[in-house]
Amino acid sequence: MTVEEFIQGNPNRYKTNPDFILRRISGEAVIVPVGGGGLISGVAYAIKSLKPECKVYGVQAEGAPSMYESFKNKKRTNLDHAVTFADGIAVKCPGELTYEMVNQYVDDIAL
């Protein structure tokens, strides 16, 4: 299943107001925090759909770099451990859908 098929299959769950987003994109790039990839997936999809030339960059904690490693390796990467004081971002392996969306819509990820 592609990202587009997933979103089209859930039309009431994935609604946003394009004007709301476009009015707030004033620069050339957006920086988004990354944990499991859910937030950056949605933000990157919306921004690239509305303003494709806008760059989307992710930042991830060094102690839990599962999406960073997956993005760099071009395949989902499972970490042995994830260490951070913020347990909500201590993700050892990104989900299939979030990885697919990040890989498709995000320009780069840094630690």
PDB file of C-alpha atoms in Angstrom:
ATOM      1  CA  MET A   1       0.000   0.000   0.000  1.00  0.00           C
ATOM      2  CA  THR A   2       1.352   3.408  -0.921  1.00  0.00           C
ATOM      3  CA  VAL A   3       1.152   6.473   1.293  1.00  0.00           C
ATOM      4  CA  GLU A   4      -1.413   8.042  -1.041  1.00  0.00           C
ATOM      5  CA  GLU A   5      -3.619   4.915  -0.931  1.00  0.00           C
ATOM      6  CA  PHE A   6      -3.470   4.915   2.871  1.00  0.00           C
ATOM      7  CA  ILE A   7      -4.483   8.562   3.122  1.00  0.00           C
ATOM      8  CA  GLN A   8      -7.203   8.233   0.466  1.00  0.00           C
ATOM      9  CA  GLY A   9      -8.573   5.204   2.331  1.00  0.00           C
ATOM     10  CA  ASN A  10      -8.893   7.302   5.504  1.00  0.00           C
ATOM     11  CA  PRO A  11     -10.197  10.647   4.195  1.00  0.00           C
ATOM     12  CA  ASN A  12     -11.850  11.831   7.412  1.00  0.00           C
ATOM     13  CA  ARG A  13      -8.782  11.105   9.523  1.00  0.00           C
ATOM     14  CA  TYR A  14      -6.253  13.012   7.433  1.00  0.00           C
ATOM     15  CA  LYS A  15      -7.739  16.446   6.810  1.00  0.00           C
ATOM     16  CA  THR A  16      -5.915  19.722   6.988  1.00  0.00           C
ATOM     17  CA  ASN A  17      -6.520  23.257   5.869  1.00  0.00           C
ATOM     18  CA  PRO A  18      -3.948  24.048   3.150  1.00  0.00           C
ATOM     19  CA  ASP A  19      -4.279  27.801   3.707  1.00  0.00           C
ATOM     20  CA  PHE A  20      -3.383  27.350   7.388  1.00  0.00           C
ATOM     21  CA  ILE A  21      -0.128  25.616   6.463  1.00  0.00           C
ATOM     22  CA  LEU A  22       0.775  27.827   3.493  1.00  0.00           C
ATOM     23  CA  ARG A  23       0.375  31.010   5.549  1.00  0.00           C
ATOM     24  CA  ARG A  24       2.936  29.675   8.017  1.00  0.00           C
ATOM     25  CA  ILE A  25       5.552  28.511   5.522  1.00  0.00           C
ATOM     26  CA  SER A  26       7.465  31.706   4.939  1.00  0.00           C
ATOM     27  CA  GLY A  27      10.981  30.343   4.549  1.00  0.00           C
ATOM     28  CA  GLU A  28      12.772  27.874   2.362  1.00  0.00           C
ATOM     29  CA  ALA A  29      12.929  25.057   4.924  1.00  0.00           C
ATOM     30  CA  VAL A  30      11.126  23.509   7.874  1.00  0.00           C
ATOM     31  CA  ILE A  31      12.870  21.680  10.729  1.00  0.00           C
ATOM     32  CA  VAL A  32      10.875  18.956  12.491  1.00  0.00           C
ATOM     33  CA  PRO A  33      11.762  16.840  15.533  1.00  0.00           C
ATOM     34  CA  VAL A  34      11.873  13.086  14.928  1.00  0.00           C
ATOM     35  CA  GLY A  35      11.027  10.254  17.287  1.00  0.00           C
ATOM     36  CA  GLY A  36       9.115   7.425  15.663  1.00  0.00           C
ATOM     37  CA  GLY A  37       8.458   9.452  12.533  1.00  0.00           C
ATOM     38  CA  GLY A  38       4.736  10.184  12.836  1.00  0.00           C
ATOM     39  CA  LEU A  39       4.993  13.951  13.210  1.00  0.00           C
ATOM     40  CA  ILE A  40       7.589  14.472  10.500  1.00  0.00           C
ATOM     41  CA  SER A  41       5.692  12.151   8.134  1.00  0.00           C
ATOM     42  CA  GLY A  42       2.543  14.243   8.314  1.00  0.00           C
ATOM     43  CA  VAL A  43       4.324  17.588   8.252  1.00  0.00           C
ATOM     44  CA  ALA A  44       6.547  16.585   5.319  1.00  0.00           C
ATOM     45  CA  TYR A  45       3.611  15.186   3.327  1.00  0.00           C
ATOM     46  CA  ALA A  46       1.559  18.341   3.842  1.00  0.00           C
ATOM     47  CA  ILE A  47       4.405  20.720   3.054  1.00  0.00           C
ATOM     48  CA  LYS A  48       5.632  18.859  -0.024  1.00  0.00           C
ATOM     49  CA  SER A  49       2.045  18.621  -1.303  1.00  0.00           C
ATOM     50  CA  LEU A  50       1.498  22.367  -0.938  1.00  0.00           C
ATOM     51  CA  LYS A  51       4.986  23.783  -1.540  1.00  0.00           C
ATOM     52  CA  PRO A  52       7.256  21.129  -3.107  1.00  0.00           C
ATOM     53  CA  GLU A  53      10.296  23.408  -3.241  1.00  0.00           C
ATOM     54  CA  CYS A  54      10.316  23.830   0.553  1.00  0.00           C
ATOM     55  CA  LYS A  55      12.967  21.638   2.199  1.00  0.00           C
ATOM     56  CA  VAL A  56      11.986  19.441   5.151  1.00  0.00           C
ATOM     57  CA  TYR A  57      14.714  18.514   7.623  1.00  0.00           C
ATOM     58  CA  GLY A  58      14.414  16.242  10.625  1.00  0.00           C
ATOM     59  CA  VAL A  59      16.421  16.315  13.856  1.00  0.00           C
ATOM     60  CA  GLN A  60      16.699  13.236  16.076  1.00  0.00           C
ATOM     61  CA  ALA A  61      18.288  12.521  19.462  1.00  0.00           C
ATOM     62  CA  GLU A  62      21.743  10.924  19.232  1.00  0.00           C
ATOM     63  CA  GLY A  63      20.797   8.267  21.781  1.00  0.00           C
ATOM     64  CA  ALA A  64      17.846   6.979  19.761  1.00  0.00           C
ATOM     65  CA  PRO A  65      18.709   7.472  16.070  1.00  0.00           C
ATOM     66  CA  SER A  66      16.524   4.777  14.488  1.00  0.00           C
ATOM     67  CA  MET A  67      14.973   6.994  11.793  1.00  0.00           C
ATOM     68  CA  TYR A  68      18.301   8.724  11.151  1.00  0.00           C
ATOM     69  CA  GLU A  69      20.047   5.367  10.619  1.00  0.00           C
ATOM     70  CA  SER A  70      17.166   4.046   8.516  1.00  0.00           C
ATOM     71  CA  PHE A  71      17.170   7.169   6.350  1.00  0.00           C
ATOM     72  CA  LYS A  72      20.933   7.017   5.809  1.00  0.00           C
ATOM     73  CA  ASN A  73      20.938   3.226   5.176  1.00  0.00           C
ATOM     74  CA  LYS A  74      17.909   3.488   2.846  1.00  0.00           C
ATOM     75  CA  LYS A  75      16.233   0.630   4.728  1.00  0.00           C
ATOM     76  CA  ARG A  76      14.483   0.274   8.068  1.00  0.00           C
ATOM     77  CA  THR A  77      17.130  -0.235  10.711  1.00  0.00           C
ATOM     78  CA  ASN A  78      16.530  -1.890  14.080  1.00  0.00           C
ATOM     79  CA  LEU A  79      18.711  -0.554  16.922  1.00  0.00           C
ATOM     80  CA  ASP A  80      19.894  -2.768  19.768  1.00  0.00           C
ATOM     81  CA  HIS A  81      19.086  -0.016  22.269  1.00  0.00           C
ATOM     82  CA  ALA A  82      17.746   3.526  22.431  1.00  0.00           C
ATOM     83  CA  VAL A  83      18.848   5.747  25.301  1.00  0.00           C
ATOM     84  CA  THR A  84      17.242   9.116  25.971  1.00  0.00           C
ATOM     85  CA  PHE A  85      15.574  10.789  28.939  1.00  0.00           C
ATOM     86  CA  ALA A  86      12.473  11.274  26.762  1.00  0.00           C
ATOM     87  CA  ASP A  87      11.029   7.759  26.597  1.00  0.00           C
ATOM     88  CA  GLY A  88       8.462   8.761  23.945  1.00  0.00           C
ATOM     89  CA  ILE A  89      11.219   9.131  21.357  1.00  0.00           C
ATOM     90  CA  ALA A  90      13.208   6.036  22.374  1.00  0.00           C
ATOM     91  CA  VAL A  91      12.218   4.164  19.227  1.00  0.00           C
ATOM     92  CA  LYS A  92      14.389   1.206  18.228  1.00  0.00           C
ATOM     93  CA  CYS A  93      12.865   0.696  14.771  1.00  0.00           C
ATOM     94  CA  PRO A  94      10.660   3.024  12.710  1.00  0.00           C
ATOM     95  CA  GLY A  95       7.296   1.782  11.509  1.00  0.00           C
ATOM     96  CA  GLU A  96       6.871   0.722   7.900  1.00  0.00           C
ATOM     97  CA  LEU A  97       4.501   3.535   6.931  1.00  0.00           C
ATOM     98  CA  THR A  98       6.378   6.303   8.743  1.00  0.00           C
ATOM     99  CA  TYR A  99       9.672   5.131   7.234  1.00  0.00           C
ATOM    100  CA  GLU A 100       8.128   5.082   3.749  1.00  0.00           C
ATOM    101  CA  MET A 101       6.766   8.607   4.156  1.00  0.00           C
ATOM    102  CA  VAL A 102      10.007   9.975   5.605  1.00  0.00           C
ATOM    103  CA  ASN A 103      11.987   8.365   2.813  1.00  0.00           C
ATOM    104  CA  GLN A 104       9.673   9.874   0.212  1.00  0.00           C
ATOM    105  CA  TYR A 105       9.096  13.398   1.572  1.00  0.00           C
ATOM    106  CA  VAL A 106      11.960  14.360   3.927  1.00  0.00           C
ATOM    107  CA  ASP A 107      15.095  15.945   2.476  1.00  0.00           C
ATOM    108  CA  ASP A 108      17.520  15.042   5.264  1.00  0.00           C
ATOM    109  CA  ILE A 109      17.801  14.064   8.946  1.00  0.00           C
ATOM    110  CA  ALA A 110      20.492  15.199  11.373  1.00  0.00           C
ATOM    111  CA  LEU A 111      21.406  14.203  14.919  1.00  0.00           C
TER     112      LEU A 111
END
